[in-house]
Structures are given as structure tokens and as C-alpha cells.
XYZ file of C-alpha atoms in Angstrom:
765
model
C 108.001 70.388 59.425
C 110.196 73.175 60.774
C 109.224 75.036 63.920
C 110.659 78.475 64.567
C 112.919 79.122 67.553
C 112.150 82.359 69.325
C 114.174 82.275 72.580
C 117.677 81.456 73.767
C 118.535 78.222 75.548
C 117.886 78.469 79.260
C 117.177 76.059 82.081
C 115.659 77.536 85.207
C 115.009 75.894 88.557
C 112.192 77.586 90.458
C 111.920 77.511 94.235
C 108.646 78.526 95.841
C 108.666 80.081 99.291
C 105.006 80.045 100.224
C 103.503 81.206 103.479
C 99.849 80.452 104.020
C 99.272 83.283 106.448
C 100.936 86.598 105.612
C 98.943 88.711 103.158
C 101.971 90.984 102.821
C 104.281 88.240 101.604
C 107.385 86.793 103.265
C 110.359 88.502 104.889
C 113.584 88.619 102.869
C 116.891 90.465 102.852
C 117.567 89.704 99.176
C 116.719 92.394 96.623
C 114.548 90.892 93.880
C 113.085 94.269 92.954
C 116.310 95.253 91.178
C 115.356 92.862 88.358
C 112.029 94.604 87.748
C 111.940 97.087 84.868
C 108.549 98.851 84.694
C 109.540 100.356 81.328
C 109.215 96.972 79.619
C 105.991 97.015 77.610
C 105.499 100.794 77.683
C 106.282 101.518 74.015
C 102.633 100.905 73.216
C 100.016 102.577 71.075
C 96.484 101.711 70.013
C 97.594 100.502 66.589
C 100.431 98.266 67.749
C 101.061 97.058 71.275
C 104.362 96.314 72.899
C 102.595 95.361 76.104
C 100.018 98.102 76.797
C 101.843 98.821 80.043
C 102.517 101.933 82.096
C 105.570 102.531 84.342
C 103.676 102.299 87.608
C 105.007 103.129 91.035
C 102.724 101.138 93.297
C 102.506 98.440 95.920
C 101.283 94.916 95.203
C 97.505 95.159 94.698
C 97.367 98.915 95.218
C 94.378 101.185 95.515
C 96.308 104.028 93.887
C 99.016 103.818 91.236
C 101.399 106.638 90.310
C 102.734 107.175 86.810
C 104.095 109.936 84.609
C 101.556 111.060 82.037
C 101.984 112.634 78.612
C 98.299 113.297 77.959
C 94.943 113.023 79.687
C 93.765 109.895 77.848
C 94.085 106.156 78.521
C 97.414 105.606 76.754
C 98.896 108.366 78.847
C 102.539 107.283 78.691
C 104.442 105.830 75.744
C 108.188 105.291 75.561
C 108.202 106.833 72.081
C 105.650 108.866 70.189
C 104.950 105.956 67.799
C 106.258 102.499 66.873
C 107.753 101.346 63.587
C 104.973 98.777 63.176
C 102.356 101.514 63.451
C 100.995 103.057 60.238
C 102.425 106.496 59.398
C 105.145 106.335 62.054
C 107.861 108.610 60.688
C 110.240 108.807 63.659
C 109.983 106.343 66.544
C 112.753 108.095 68.528
C 110.646 111.142 69.427
C 109.653 111.329 73.090
C 106.545 113.260 74.055
C 106.862 115.617 77.059
C 105.518 114.804 80.510
C 102.404 116.798 81.451
C 101.958 115.569 85.014
C 102.278 112.742 87.494
C 99.013 110.858 87.716
C 97.266 109.236 90.643
C 95.595 106.477 88.647
C 93.148 103.594 89.060
C 93.247 102.441 85.448
C 93.049 98.648 84.963
C 94.160 98.853 81.326
C 94.239 101.468 78.549
C 91.376 99.648 76.814
C 89.115 100.129 79.840
C 90.175 103.645 80.828
C 90.867 105.499 84.049
C 88.560 106.834 86.747
C 88.900 108.865 89.943
C 92.252 110.185 88.738
C 94.142 113.467 89.089
C 97.662 114.721 88.490
C 100.374 117.041 89.807
C 102.837 118.817 87.507
C 105.774 120.961 88.695
C 106.775 124.008 86.654
C 109.014 126.997 87.412
C 107.145 129.677 89.370
C 108.726 132.239 87.057
C 106.370 130.961 84.351
C 103.187 132.882 83.677
C 101.374 129.543 83.370
C 99.205 129.195 86.435
C 99.828 132.777 87.455
C 97.807 134.683 84.902
C 97.502 132.007 82.198
C 95.184 129.019 82.313
C 97.403 125.937 82.814
C 96.246 123.841 79.855
C 97.818 120.528 78.992
C 99.664 122.116 76.063
C 101.332 124.966 77.898
C 102.209 122.800 80.890
C 103.850 120.323 78.488
C 106.336 123.028 77.477
C 108.134 122.364 80.782
C 108.076 118.552 80.634
C 110.632 117.809 77.914
C 113.130 115.102 78.849
C 115.479 112.387 77.633
C 115.217 108.764 78.712
C 118.805 108.907 79.972
C 117.472 111.133 82.778
C 114.550 108.831 83.632
C 114.736 105.968 86.146
C 111.872 103.590 86.854
C 111.437 101.030 89.641
C 108.313 99.494 91.226
C 108.948 101.540 94.364
C 110.319 104.799 92.876
C 110.229 106.810 89.668
C 112.663 109.653 89.024
C 113.040 112.072 86.124
C 114.942 115.271 85.450
C 113.428 117.575 82.857
C 115.428 119.539 80.320
C 114.966 122.640 82.490
C 116.734 120.882 85.383
C 113.637 120.320 87.516
C 113.896 116.920 89.220
C 110.786 114.892 90.128
C 110.590 111.750 92.267
C 107.646 109.531 93.217
C 107.040 106.708 95.655
C 103.853 105.271 97.115
C 101.992 103.191 99.641
C 98.788 101.260 98.914
C 96.512 104.303 99.234
C 98.847 107.301 99.089
C 101.516 108.927 96.982
C 104.661 110.876 97.873
C 106.036 113.266 95.239
C 109.202 115.285 95.637
C 110.124 118.171 93.308
C 113.433 120.073 93.226
C 114.642 122.989 91.111
C 118.448 123.033 90.685
C 118.931 126.643 91.824
C 117.951 127.535 95.414
C 116.843 130.924 94.119
C 114.223 129.351 91.872
C 110.646 128.735 93.012
C 108.181 125.954 92.184
C 104.571 126.080 91.079
C 102.475 122.885 91.217
C 99.565 122.380 88.827
C 96.955 120.149 90.453
C 94.597 118.865 87.734
C 91.432 117.069 88.838
C 90.778 116.131 85.206
C 87.479 116.442 83.403
C 84.617 115.160 85.531
C 82.089 115.606 82.727
C 78.691 117.279 82.641
C 77.059 114.777 85.005
C 79.891 114.810 87.552
C 82.010 117.318 89.410
C 85.251 118.096 91.234
C 85.656 119.760 94.593
C 88.596 121.084 96.592
C 88.570 122.698 100.051
C 91.161 123.993 102.480
C 91.227 125.699 105.885
C 92.486 129.265 106.149
C 95.690 128.036 107.818
C 96.458 126.005 104.641
C 97.312 122.890 106.672
C 95.831 120.523 104.104
C 93.806 120.432 100.884
C 91.014 117.941 100.436
C 88.083 117.076 98.220
C 87.095 114.662 95.499
C 86.824 114.019 91.792
C 84.100 112.113 89.989
C 85.915 111.782 86.677
C 86.068 108.647 84.585
C 84.093 106.425 82.277
C 80.514 106.236 83.556
C 80.160 102.481 82.931
C 81.105 100.552 86.041
C 81.014 103.572 88.353
C 78.327 103.581 91.051
C 75.862 106.428 91.280
C 77.375 109.473 93.025
C 80.845 107.886 92.908
C 83.625 110.008 94.399
C 87.374 109.473 94.670
C 88.547 111.509 97.669
C 91.972 112.990 98.354
C 93.836 114.731 101.162
C 97.042 116.613 100.308
C 99.701 118.486 102.268
C 103.103 119.959 101.450
C 106.563 119.729 103.011
C 110.001 121.238 102.505
C 111.945 118.853 100.248
C 112.875 115.705 102.142
C 112.380 117.317 105.535
C 109.431 116.994 107.888
C 108.872 120.771 107.922
C 105.401 121.618 106.666
C 105.146 124.445 104.150
C 102.225 126.327 102.623
C 101.653 127.814 99.200
C 102.117 131.572 98.946
C 99.463 131.820 96.245
C 96.516 129.669 95.138
C 94.634 130.118 91.884
C 91.699 128.007 90.687
C 90.181 127.422 87.243
C 87.026 125.566 86.294
C 86.945 124.288 82.707
C 89.326 127.038 81.630
C 87.700 129.916 83.504
C 89.286 131.520 86.550
C 87.075 131.175 89.652
C 87.184 132.635 93.143
C 86.820 129.971 95.865
C 83.963 130.575 98.294
C 84.914 131.491 101.847
C 82.984 129.968 104.750
C 83.342 132.241 107.752
C 81.827 129.659 110.098
C 84.700 127.189 109.806
C 87.207 129.580 108.218
C 87.647 127.540 105.053
C 87.643 127.904 101.272
C 85.912 125.712 98.717
C 85.699 125.468 94.920
C 83.403 123.156 92.931
C 83.274 122.614 89.175
C 83.282 120.206 86.248
C 87.046 120.371 85.711
C 89.060 122.046 88.439
C 92.709 122.963 88.037
C 94.570 124.536 90.955
C 97.940 126.319 90.764
C 99.942 126.300 94.016
C 102.934 128.652 94.113
C 105.685 128.108 96.710
C 108.475 130.331 97.950
C 111.028 127.531 97.737
C 112.839 125.363 95.188
C 112.031 122.130 97.065
C 108.473 120.916 97.541
C 107.140 117.507 98.578
C 103.459 116.687 98.105
C 101.925 113.866 100.153
C 98.492 112.783 98.922
C 96.153 110.240 100.478
C 93.363 108.572 98.486
C 90.032 107.062 99.562
C 86.708 105.936 98.110
C 84.922 106.681 101.403
C 85.617 110.266 102.464
C 88.196 113.032 102.607
C 88.742 112.315 106.303
C 89.429 108.664 105.459
C 91.914 109.829 102.801
C 93.664 111.813 105.542
C 93.607 108.775 107.842
C 95.095 106.596 105.098
C 97.842 109.121 104.407
C 98.797 109.550 108.033
C 98.993 105.833 108.760
C 100.728 104.752 105.560
C 103.225 107.592 105.138
C 104.119 108.747 108.622
C 103.795 108.174 112.325
C 102.253 109.852 115.338
C 104.340 110.543 118.428
C 102.220 111.941 121.203
C 99.956 114.574 119.663
C 102.268 115.219 116.726
C 102.186 113.498 113.344
C 105.325 113.466 111.223
C 105.677 112.215 107.648
C 108.311 109.722 106.664
C 111.264 111.111 104.830
C 111.094 110.352 101.137
C 114.006 107.916 101.298
C 112.382 106.055 104.192
C 109.113 105.722 102.269
C 111.045 104.394 99.270
C 112.678 101.791 101.518
C 109.294 100.709 102.903
C 107.830 100.305 99.407
C 110.908 98.429 98.202
C 110.720 96.044 101.157
C 107.026 95.464 100.453
C 107.819 94.446 96.874
C 110.589 92.118 97.956
C 108.262 90.326 100.376
C 106.080 89.391 97.417
C 108.739 88.874 94.738
C 110.748 86.580 97.024
C 107.991 83.966 96.862
C 109.710 82.725 93.684
C 113.480 82.304 93.567
C 115.221 81.320 90.336
C 118.383 79.330 89.721
C 120.128 78.712 86.403
C 123.545 77.015 86.528
C 123.826 76.482 82.762
C 124.031 80.073 81.458
C 126.253 83.085 81.948
C 125.513 85.538 84.713
C 124.660 88.245 82.186
C 122.135 86.006 80.428
C 120.671 84.899 83.740
C 120.237 88.513 84.853
C 118.384 89.271 81.611
C 116.081 86.302 82.140
C 115.474 87.320 85.746
C 114.542 90.791 84.537
C 111.941 89.246 82.236
C 110.575 86.995 84.966
C 110.419 89.436 87.867
C 109.035 92.213 85.681
C 106.275 89.786 84.707
C 105.709 88.956 88.376
C 105.479 92.680 89.197
C 102.824 93.072 86.496
C 100.974 90.021 87.842
C 100.726 91.727 91.229
C 99.605 95.163 89.961
C 96.009 93.949 89.443
C 93.477 93.561 90.881
C 93.376 96.831 92.791
C 92.440 97.021 96.447
C 89.145 98.790 97.076
C 88.978 98.050 100.805
C 90.159 100.433 103.532
C 90.567 100.180 107.284
C 90.128 101.963 110.603
C 93.242 100.608 112.286
C 96.770 100.027 111.040
C 99.627 97.889 112.306
C 103.046 99.354 113.080
C 104.351 98.604 109.564
C 101.701 100.704 107.825
C 99.450 97.795 106.798
C 95.761 97.434 107.611
C 95.023 95.506 110.778
C 93.366 92.336 109.425
C 92.309 90.809 112.744
C 88.953 89.069 112.417
C 86.653 86.403 113.781
C 85.808 83.381 111.645
C 82.136 82.544 111.303
C 80.579 79.076 111.257
C 80.064 79.217 107.479
C 83.754 79.902 106.829
C 83.337 83.623 106.190
C 85.086 86.296 108.245
C 83.949 89.358 110.140
C 86.842 91.797 110.166
C 87.387 94.148 113.053
C 88.787 97.028 111.016
C 88.382 96.311 107.260
C 85.524 97.865 105.303
C 84.608 99.269 101.908
C 82.009 101.278 100.078
C 80.465 98.996 97.520
C 81.086 99.855 93.852
C 78.067 97.641 93.113
C 75.625 99.951 94.900
C 74.874 103.655 94.756
C 76.916 105.667 97.247
C 74.691 106.379 100.244
C 74.844 107.269 103.929
C 73.765 105.258 106.945
C 71.235 106.349 109.576
C 73.906 108.433 111.332
C 74.724 110.323 108.149
C 78.034 108.556 107.672
C 79.087 106.780 104.437
C 77.462 103.345 104.256
C 80.225 100.740 104.279
C 80.416 96.952 104.134
C 82.691 94.645 106.060
C 85.751 92.930 104.633
C 87.782 92.790 101.451
C 86.880 93.829 97.953
C 89.117 94.175 94.871
C 88.462 95.767 91.496
C 89.875 96.561 88.053
C 90.375 93.146 86.554
C 88.655 90.959 83.998
C 88.518 87.237 84.636
C 88.544 86.457 80.861
C 92.043 87.914 80.783
C 93.513 85.995 83.717
C 91.512 82.879 84.638
C 93.771 80.453 82.753
C 97.068 82.034 83.812
C 97.308 84.285 86.829
C 94.866 82.677 89.219
C 96.269 79.137 88.930
C 99.667 80.754 89.554
C 98.288 82.557 92.601
C 96.955 79.312 94.025
C 100.486 77.893 93.885
C 102.537 80.897 94.975
C 100.110 83.262 96.735
C 97.344 81.047 98.191
C 96.927 83.442 101.128
C 96.340 86.305 98.703
C 93.935 84.271 96.577
C 91.842 83.469 99.642
C 91.400 87.206 100.226
C 90.597 87.807 96.558
C 87.856 85.174 96.633
C 86.479 86.650 99.861
C 86.287 89.881 97.884
C 84.539 88.154 94.973
C 81.925 86.777 97.354
C 81.337 90.291 98.698
C 80.692 91.342 95.091
C 78.109 88.549 94.882
C 76.463 89.578 98.166
C 76.355 93.285 97.327
C 75.576 93.163 93.601
C 73.760 89.845 93.309
C 76.232 88.294 90.855
C 79.911 87.533 90.511
C 81.790 89.973 88.326
C 83.201 89.084 84.905
C 84.926 92.451 84.485
C 85.075 94.925 87.370
C 86.044 98.549 86.787
C 85.175 99.221 89.508
C 81.658 97.724 89.304
C 80.041 95.476 86.679
C 81.204 96.267 83.167
C 80.374 95.039 79.667
C 83.718 93.691 78.498
C 84.813 90.295 77.158
C 83.001 86.968 77.418
C 82.260 84.094 79.775
C 81.612 83.922 83.513
C 85.122 82.918 84.463
C 84.894 83.755 88.144
C 83.314 80.279 88.088
C 86.661 78.849 87.011
C 88.734 80.966 89.393
C 86.718 79.828 92.414
C 86.430 76.185 91.334
C 90.133 75.909 90.514
C 91.129 77.501 93.824
C 88.853 75.171 95.766
C 90.231 72.075 94.059
C 93.791 73.228 94.784
C 92.981 73.543 98.483
C 92.509 77.326 98.624
C 89.358 77.358 100.770
C 89.582 80.032 103.463
C 86.171 81.553 102.690
C 82.485 80.631 102.732
C 82.573 77.609 100.398
C 78.797 77.119 100.278
C 78.208 80.715 99.165
C 81.044 80.395 96.650
C 79.415 77.369 95.029
C 75.985 79.009 95.083
C 77.468 82.048 93.313
C 79.024 80.107 90.444
C 75.951 77.880 90.117
C 73.775 80.976 89.762
C 75.816 82.000 86.704
C 74.936 78.712 85.043
C 71.333 78.375 86.114
C 69.703 81.827 86.341
C 68.746 84.120 83.488
C 70.094 87.654 84.108
C 67.776 89.202 81.513
C 65.487 90.815 84.083
C 68.286 92.123 86.268
C 69.122 95.782 85.585
C 72.569 95.268 87.115
C 73.484 92.804 84.394
C 72.119 94.552 81.299
C 70.720 91.298 79.873
C 73.868 89.376 80.737
C 76.339 91.723 79.109
C 77.748 92.885 82.466
C 77.174 89.817 84.652
C 75.486 86.464 84.342
C 75.307 84.794 80.913
C 74.242 86.650 77.827
C 71.543 85.097 75.595
C 70.701 82.734 78.449
C 67.365 81.511 77.072
C 68.810 81.045 73.576
C 71.698 79.035 74.977
C 69.310 76.813 76.915
C 67.056 76.313 73.894
C 69.701 75.603 71.239
C 72.684 74.366 73.214
C 74.748 77.186 71.694
C 74.364 80.881 70.939
C 73.586 81.491 67.245
C 75.849 83.930 65.453
C 73.106 86.467 64.870
C 72.113 86.522 68.560
C 75.374 87.735 70.087
C 76.800 89.127 66.910
C 80.548 88.972 66.798
C 81.213 86.893 69.934
C 78.569 84.138 69.900
C 80.958 81.205 69.523
C 83.497 82.614 71.944
C 80.748 83.087 74.516
C 79.335 79.601 73.933
C 82.716 77.883 74.311
C 83.479 80.017 77.374
C 80.278 78.810 78.991
C 81.156 75.200 78.161
C 84.473 75.701 79.941
C 82.733 77.385 82.899
C 80.239 74.516 83.196
C 83.056 71.980 83.445
C 84.671 74.069 86.186
C 81.399 74.073 88.123
C 81.122 70.295 87.630
C 84.664 69.828 88.918
C 83.909 71.832 92.049
C 80.758 69.762 92.570
C 82.936 66.641 92.399
C 85.227 68.178 94.994
C 82.312 68.977 97.255
C 81.215 65.333 97.034
C 84.598 64.293 98.373
C 84.428 66.888 101.154
C 80.700 66.287 101.909
C 79.858 70.013 102.097
C 76.306 71.318 102.273
C 74.078 69.480 99.817
C 73.687 65.711 99.797
C 76.244 63.872 97.680
C 73.597 62.741 95.221
C 72.629 66.358 94.598
C 76.235 67.227 93.798
C 76.533 64.218 91.492
C 73.414 65.304 89.652
C 74.728 68.864 89.329
C 78.118 67.684 88.085
C 76.496 65.484 85.441
C 74.141 68.274 84.411
C 77.011 70.758 83.980
C 79.093 68.297 81.942
C 76.091 67.457 79.783
C 75.559 71.186 79.119
C 79.220 71.590 78.208
C 79.152 68.626 75.807
C 75.964 69.902 74.244
C 77.625 73.245 73.453
C 80.837 71.805 72.023
C 78.951 69.070 70.155
C 76.776 71.619 68.403
C 79.692 73.832 67.391
C 82.279 71.263 66.297
C 82.405 70.937 62.504
C 83.778 67.477 61.717
C 82.540 67.272 58.116
C 83.707 70.241 56.070
C 87.281 70.482 54.759
C 88.902 73.921 54.852
C 91.896 75.215 52.956
C 95.010 75.628 55.057
C 97.718 77.843 53.580
C 101.439 77.535 54.358
C 103.738 80.573 54.281
C 105.225 79.381 50.961
C 101.748 79.520 49.369
C 101.153 75.763 49.269
C 97.785 74.564 50.524
C 96.276 71.562 52.263
C 92.899 70.726 53.774
C 91.960 70.230 57.395
C 88.786 69.325 59.283
C 87.816 69.788 62.883
C 87.067 73.354 63.978
C 84.614 75.029 66.303
C 82.530 77.204 64.015
C 79.848 79.813 64.512
C 76.463 78.225 63.970
C 73.322 79.997 62.801
C 70.912 77.078 63.026
C 70.013 73.834 61.250
C 68.790 73.025 57.769
C 65.563 71.088 57.122
C 67.474 67.819 57.173
C 69.065 68.726 60.523
C 72.505 69.695 59.212
C 74.294 72.663 60.822
C 74.169 76.011 59.064
C 77.533 77.671 59.641
C 77.762 81.447 59.909
C 80.334 84.042 58.847
C 82.915 81.853 57.074
C 83.257 83.898 53.910
C 86.370 85.961 53.239
C 87.192 88.673 50.734
C 90.784 87.418 50.496
C 91.082 84.861 47.657
C 94.259 83.418 49.183
C 92.614 82.499 52.480
C 89.718 80.313 53.562
C 87.113 81.268 56.145
C 89.325 79.796 58.865
C 91.289 83.027 58.844
C 88.327 85.390 59.379
C 88.501 87.237 62.687
C 85.335 88.069 64.630
C 82.104 86.637 63.113
C 81.539 84.629 66.279
C 84.975 84.786 67.851
C 86.353 87.357 70.247
C 89.868 88.472 69.349
C 90.488 85.569 67.036
C 89.257 83.214 64.356
C 88.422 79.518 64.100
C 92.159 78.849 64.342
C 92.613 80.396 67.791
C 89.517 78.633 69.152
C 90.226 75.224 67.595
C 91.721 73.800 70.816
C 89.331 75.418 73.265
C 88.571 72.206 75.165
C 91.640 72.130 77.432
C 89.580 70.493 80.187
C 89.230 67.298 78.082
C 92.150 67.004 75.675
C 91.703 63.230 75.099
C 88.135 63.830 73.915
C 89.285 66.701 71.685
C 91.984 64.475 70.181
C 89.352 61.845 69.432
C 87.196 64.460 67.685
C 90.166 65.512 65.533
C 90.946 61.874 64.685
C 87.377 61.117 63.623
C 87.099 64.307 61.573
C 90.331 63.647 59.635
C 90.121 59.851 59.331
C 93.126 59.195 61.584
C 93.029 56.102 63.768
C 95.391 57.387 66.457
C 93.915 60.340 68.418
C 97.349 61.431 69.678
C 98.674 61.578 66.128
C 95.599 63.516 65.044
C 96.070 66.073 67.823
C 99.739 66.463 66.927
C 98.918 67.048 63.261
C 96.311 69.649 64.185
C 98.766 71.458 66.476
C 101.474 71.351 63.816
C 99.143 73.044 61.343
C 98.420 75.775 63.908
C 102.099 76.668 64.161
C 103.028 76.254 60.487
C 100.083 77.876 58.717
C 100.466 81.334 57.277
C 100.121 84.149 59.819
C 97.822 86.084 57.480
C 94.289 86.957 58.525
C 91.088 88.698 57.421
C 90.028 91.254 60.052
C 87.582 93.134 57.838
C 84.841 92.657 60.428
C 86.950 94.550 62.977
C 88.252 97.138 60.557
C 91.513 97.020 62.482
C 92.603 94.987 65.483
C 96.128 95.235 66.814
C 96.194 91.643 68.147
C 95.931 90.246 64.608
C 98.729 92.469 63.295
C 100.931 91.485 66.236
C 100.288 87.773 65.609
C 101.567 88.242 62.054
C 104.617 90.081 63.391
C 105.422 87.133 65.710
C 105.364 84.708 62.778
C 104.317 81.580 64.704
C 101.585 80.615 62.276
C 98.133 81.146 63.737
C 99.436 80.835 67.297
C 98.917 84.273 68.857
C 101.254 84.292 71.815
C 100.369 87.970 72.203
C 96.717 87.341 73.083
C 94.640 85.205 75.436
C 92.720 82.847 73.086
C 95.946 81.035 72.087
C 97.387 80.698 75.569
C 97.940 77.107 76.625
C 97.531 75.495 73.200
C 101.193 74.483 73.086
C 100.804 72.383 76.244
C 98.419 70.055 74.435
C 101.501 68.557 72.781
C 101.938 66.776 76.130
C 99.116 64.441 75.083
C 100.743 63.629 71.720
C 103.606 61.320 70.771
C 105.873 64.395 70.603
C 105.593 66.146 73.988
C 108.944 67.840 73.412
C 107.852 69.806 70.348
C 107.081 73.015 72.263
C 110.787 73.181 73.152
C 111.454 74.003 69.503
C 109.106 76.945 69.932
C 110.528 78.216 73.207
C 114.134 77.255 72.585
C 114.320 75.567 76.002
């Protein structure tokens, strides 16, 4: 057997610098941020992904992210207009123009953005925004550029357009700082402020006092799923002269609503103007060639957005508030990144400096991406001197915290006011815009090792989700959302607890994950019959010990195996609680642990096909047979034998093993064959029995070898098209899809075989 090398030889020593107390990371004078390249992964499109990433300027776990945009959709920036792997791509060197700089909350292009708006600078000499509606198309005429004039860092983005207009961006957690400069002092700037399309059921609003000191309001745009009733994303914006602290005001303001010019209403009582509509666009014209826009963001109110801006991007001396200079704000953001990135320090004495720098770029860019999600949803009423929320709190007897200054509006409840007419808020942390299916086996175990202080706060936030919505979230954006499978917050919490990350209410944490396993969400409107929270097809799962293929359609087997994994995680936490003697009596925990493991074994036992041989095809066209796969089950025959579902293929060269969907999410029987990582010895024994091999370790090795050496072909007819399958073929590592979650971790199962070093042939290490 020949395994394909895909990486260069490299040996890296990793040093962890972990502090258990500072949420903002550790102090360092070394610049790790210089190795981060936010452009990596941005040459992505729906038909072929090179990462599905955007070049964000943000802080670790931001509320608001800034990015250039080329359109108003979800894939709003791409390094080229198409990729060579994409059908009908004629020229992959074309660069689409920039149409604005977006204040974003998007968790991923697949989920979509919400509460977003953009600013685009154009020459004031243009008629666009003066007497012409500033549509995306005519604004784009001023955004042409070359990548040679574009520079991207986690803490700053800079671009110079073909017309010479230079744009720069930096940010804090809840605010953005944009600086625009025309090359000729005699030129003037017009800013197009686009609140995006709020839709027929939602609206935008902007207001300003007659002295033009600031502009404030909200947008309700975004995908309706996951957004609470009456959701609003608030902003507060003001303008300054270039990099100075001299406030300036627009000389002209024009407003459009859905393409129609509107006259803002004047309120004589408070001497202010206001415009409301479904899609507001505002053109601000300035009598200068240098304009800086500082914009605060909030989910609570416009006044809170102003408070966030003033405390994160400036300082008050006496009665006067002054913004930071742009360069000073860049330095603050850069230092913030280095506090987090410095938690991991790499050494590599066996390669050249140039090679080591390349590898560091890969690593620290990945670490930057790891810290971009989840997004902070919490805000505060008091800041420390360094522009961070004051996190002082009192610890309660149950292990929870009451924070003196941290609060949030709940995305799991309709927006409402309290008895005093103020926005109803809840105490403490909450985070959003992340799916646990995507990260439970990778990022959160990493967090528990490198960022345990951060993970404690994230779990406190998860427990607030449970208190406010009734269930843990499986995908939050920002509230419950129907996306992906499993209830993997169970695993995140259990794994953290077992690793010693326990600075939260442990009893409530265990009750929350146990509810996922034991309560039917069918009657809960929040959960939409388990599709948004809780477990889908709960009664069917309890009755059969698996979810039949026709019940959950395309993802029945993936869901079933996810729940088996989740049950083992709950059992493991119960074992840990026995050792720590928390809450329930030890016998109760023992009973729960046994019950969860029995449920897990029942699921995997019902779905493991040990009897039927399936054709395995090698890239050279030769074939072999293999047994031992988790298959989608429809029921049982009269003699009690399993009836397997969805294993037919229209491709005569492939067996049903290669059929994507039909029970599996983003994969086939191949990608889910090893989905018992919590009990690899038992899985090896199942493989040995199925294939008549006496040595379980040898059987596991043979099964893994077939995964990596089979053809990379597939049958995705049930999807029509799915980019993950095409990308797997492009990688050429057999049926191992390094590009997607279901395959992650399979290579480590070689550690239980007689050839633990085989993955080195794959990685080149």
C-alpha cells in the first residue's frame, strides 16, 4: 500500500503559556500577529471552497467584525471572481470591485449575515448619492482595485482603489474605525451608508440632532431564522477629520428608502431628524478629502452603542471625550491579538527560517480563525482603563456568577422592556454565531488546553442560553437555528468538566445536557420538534434505538450516531461527578452513566452492518470487498434482519458505500465508518468480527488503509451538488475528507493499530 504525502517535513515544538485568570489573554512584547494572513481561505465560492473565509478585522470573540464587501450577499468577498475548480470559470484572475466596508455578524457564508450595514467612500464629484440613487452597481464603479494595493491584518485592513482613494479599517470588540483619504486635498469625499435590506417584516431607522454631532439608529436586516422577535442591531456614528481628533460634520445629507428619495422628518421638540424604511441608504457629503467614521454597535440600544464606542475607542478627560487616533486604535487591537496568540509559541530547529515562517503563518492564521467565533453578545455598563468590560463579580454558592456590570439582551426571547420602560436585559455572558457540530471535536478541546479561562466564560454563556431559552443551543445565529445534527453542547460541557474547566454552575450544566438526552422537544415551540434544539425524532429514537432513514430523511444515521456520541459524553461527565461527589447520590450518577452507555450501544449496535460485503474500488479500477459500516436502517424484516436504506447508486463503477446523503450529513458510509472515537477498541473488535480477522488491531488498520486508498469518487445525486464531495476528490486522499468535519480525527485511530506511525506518511511529518 502506498500512502500519499501532502506536506513538507517539519518538526514543531509547542509551548503553551496559559493563564487561568485573564479573559483578555497574556501580556507579551513579541509580535505573533505578523504571521496571521486573513486572506488565506478567501478565494471561496459556493461551488468550490478554499476555506469559506472572509478577511476580517476584528478582536478575539468580537461582537462586530469589519470586512470589505463586493456584494450584499453571504459570500461578500472573494479573492477572485471564480476558481479554476468551479464550473464555467473562464478567468480566475478577475477581481470584483469593492462596494463597501461591512459591519458584520456573519458566522459563516452558509448561515448568512444579520444586523449588518456598510460604508463606502466615493468622490463627492460623483453624481452618485447627490442626485442618483446609490445602488450597489453604480457604487461599485469606484471600488476597482488590485491586490498589490490591498493589505490585510487581524487588526487593520488597508486598500487603495484605482481612483487613488485610500481606505483603512481597525476595530474594537463592539466598534469600528474607518479612515478614508482622497489623494488630492482639493477633492471631497462622499460616504454611502447602506443599512441593507431589512425586508418587508423589518425596518431600518436613522436619526440625528440638528447639530449633526452623531447619527444613530438600528437595522433589523438578516435571515429571520434565529433572530428574536423585534430584533434590532443598533449603531452610533460620528465623523472626524482624518487621523485628528477634530470632529467634522457632513455638508449635505440625502436619504433613500428602497430606491426612492425621502425627506427625513423633523422633530421640533428635540430638534432632531429621523428617517424610517425597509432599506435605508444615506449619502453623507463632506467638504474635505479626509474623513474618519467611528461607529459603535449594540444589541441593546443606540445609547448603549454610543457608550460602547466612547469606552472602546476613546477616553474622557473631564467633561470632554476624545477619540483615539487611528494609529493608536490599531496598536490597541494589535496588542489584543498578541495577548491571545502568544498562548502558543512554536519552535522548529530542523527547518530553514523561511520554511518555519511559512509554517507559522499557517498555524497562527488558523489560531486567528479559531478565535473569531463565537461572537460576543454581552455588553457592559463599566469599562476598565484598557477598554475592556469590567468583569468584577460575586460568586454564588452554586458556582455561578453575578456580574456587576455585564449584561445582555437575550436572543432566545422576544425583545421587550422592563417595568421602567428600559430594554430588558439578563446578567452575565452570552456568545453566539457558532455551531457545536462544527467545532466540538476540535476547537473546544483545544480551548480547554490553551484558553481554559475563555472556555469557562463560554460555558457560562451556554448555561445562560439554557436558562433563557430552556435548552442548550446546537447552532446559534444568534438564537436557536435548524442547522446540522446532534446535541454537541453535551460534549463540549462534559469534555471541559473532565479536563478541569469548571468555573460555572456544574449542577445546572449537567442538568442541561441530561435534558437533551431525556426530554422530548416535540411540544416545545422553541425547538421546532427538535430541529433547532433538543433531539429530533426523540420518540422514534427511544422506540427503535435508532432513527429510521425515512423519519429524518437525509440525516437519520448521522443524527443517530451523533446522539450515541453525546450519550457517552454525558456518561463520562456522570462518572466525573461520582469522583467529585457533586449533587446527586453516587448511585444515581452510576445509574445515569450506565443508562447513557446502554443507549449509545443500542444505537451503534442497530446501525452497524457486520454481514454484508460491499465493493471497494481502488483508483486503478481494481476492486475488493469490505464489511463493517454504519448504515442507514429502515427497519427489520419478518425474521428480524435489518432492512438497510438508501444504498443504491446510479454509478455502475461504485457500490452504495459511495452514496452521499441518504442518512448521512455531508458524507457517506465511508466518512461515518469510524464514528465511535470514544471506544476505538470496541470498534476494532467489530471490524475484526465482521471481516473474520482474529486481531482487532490488524482489522482496524486494514479498515483505515482502505479509507485512504479507495477511489475518491462519489455519488452525490441526492444532493444534486455538494462542494465538500468535489473538494474531497480534489485532495485525493481516498475517502478521507480532510476538508470536512465527518472525517476529522479518523487518522488518529492508527494509534490503536500495530502501525501508529502511518499517519506520518499522510502528513509528511
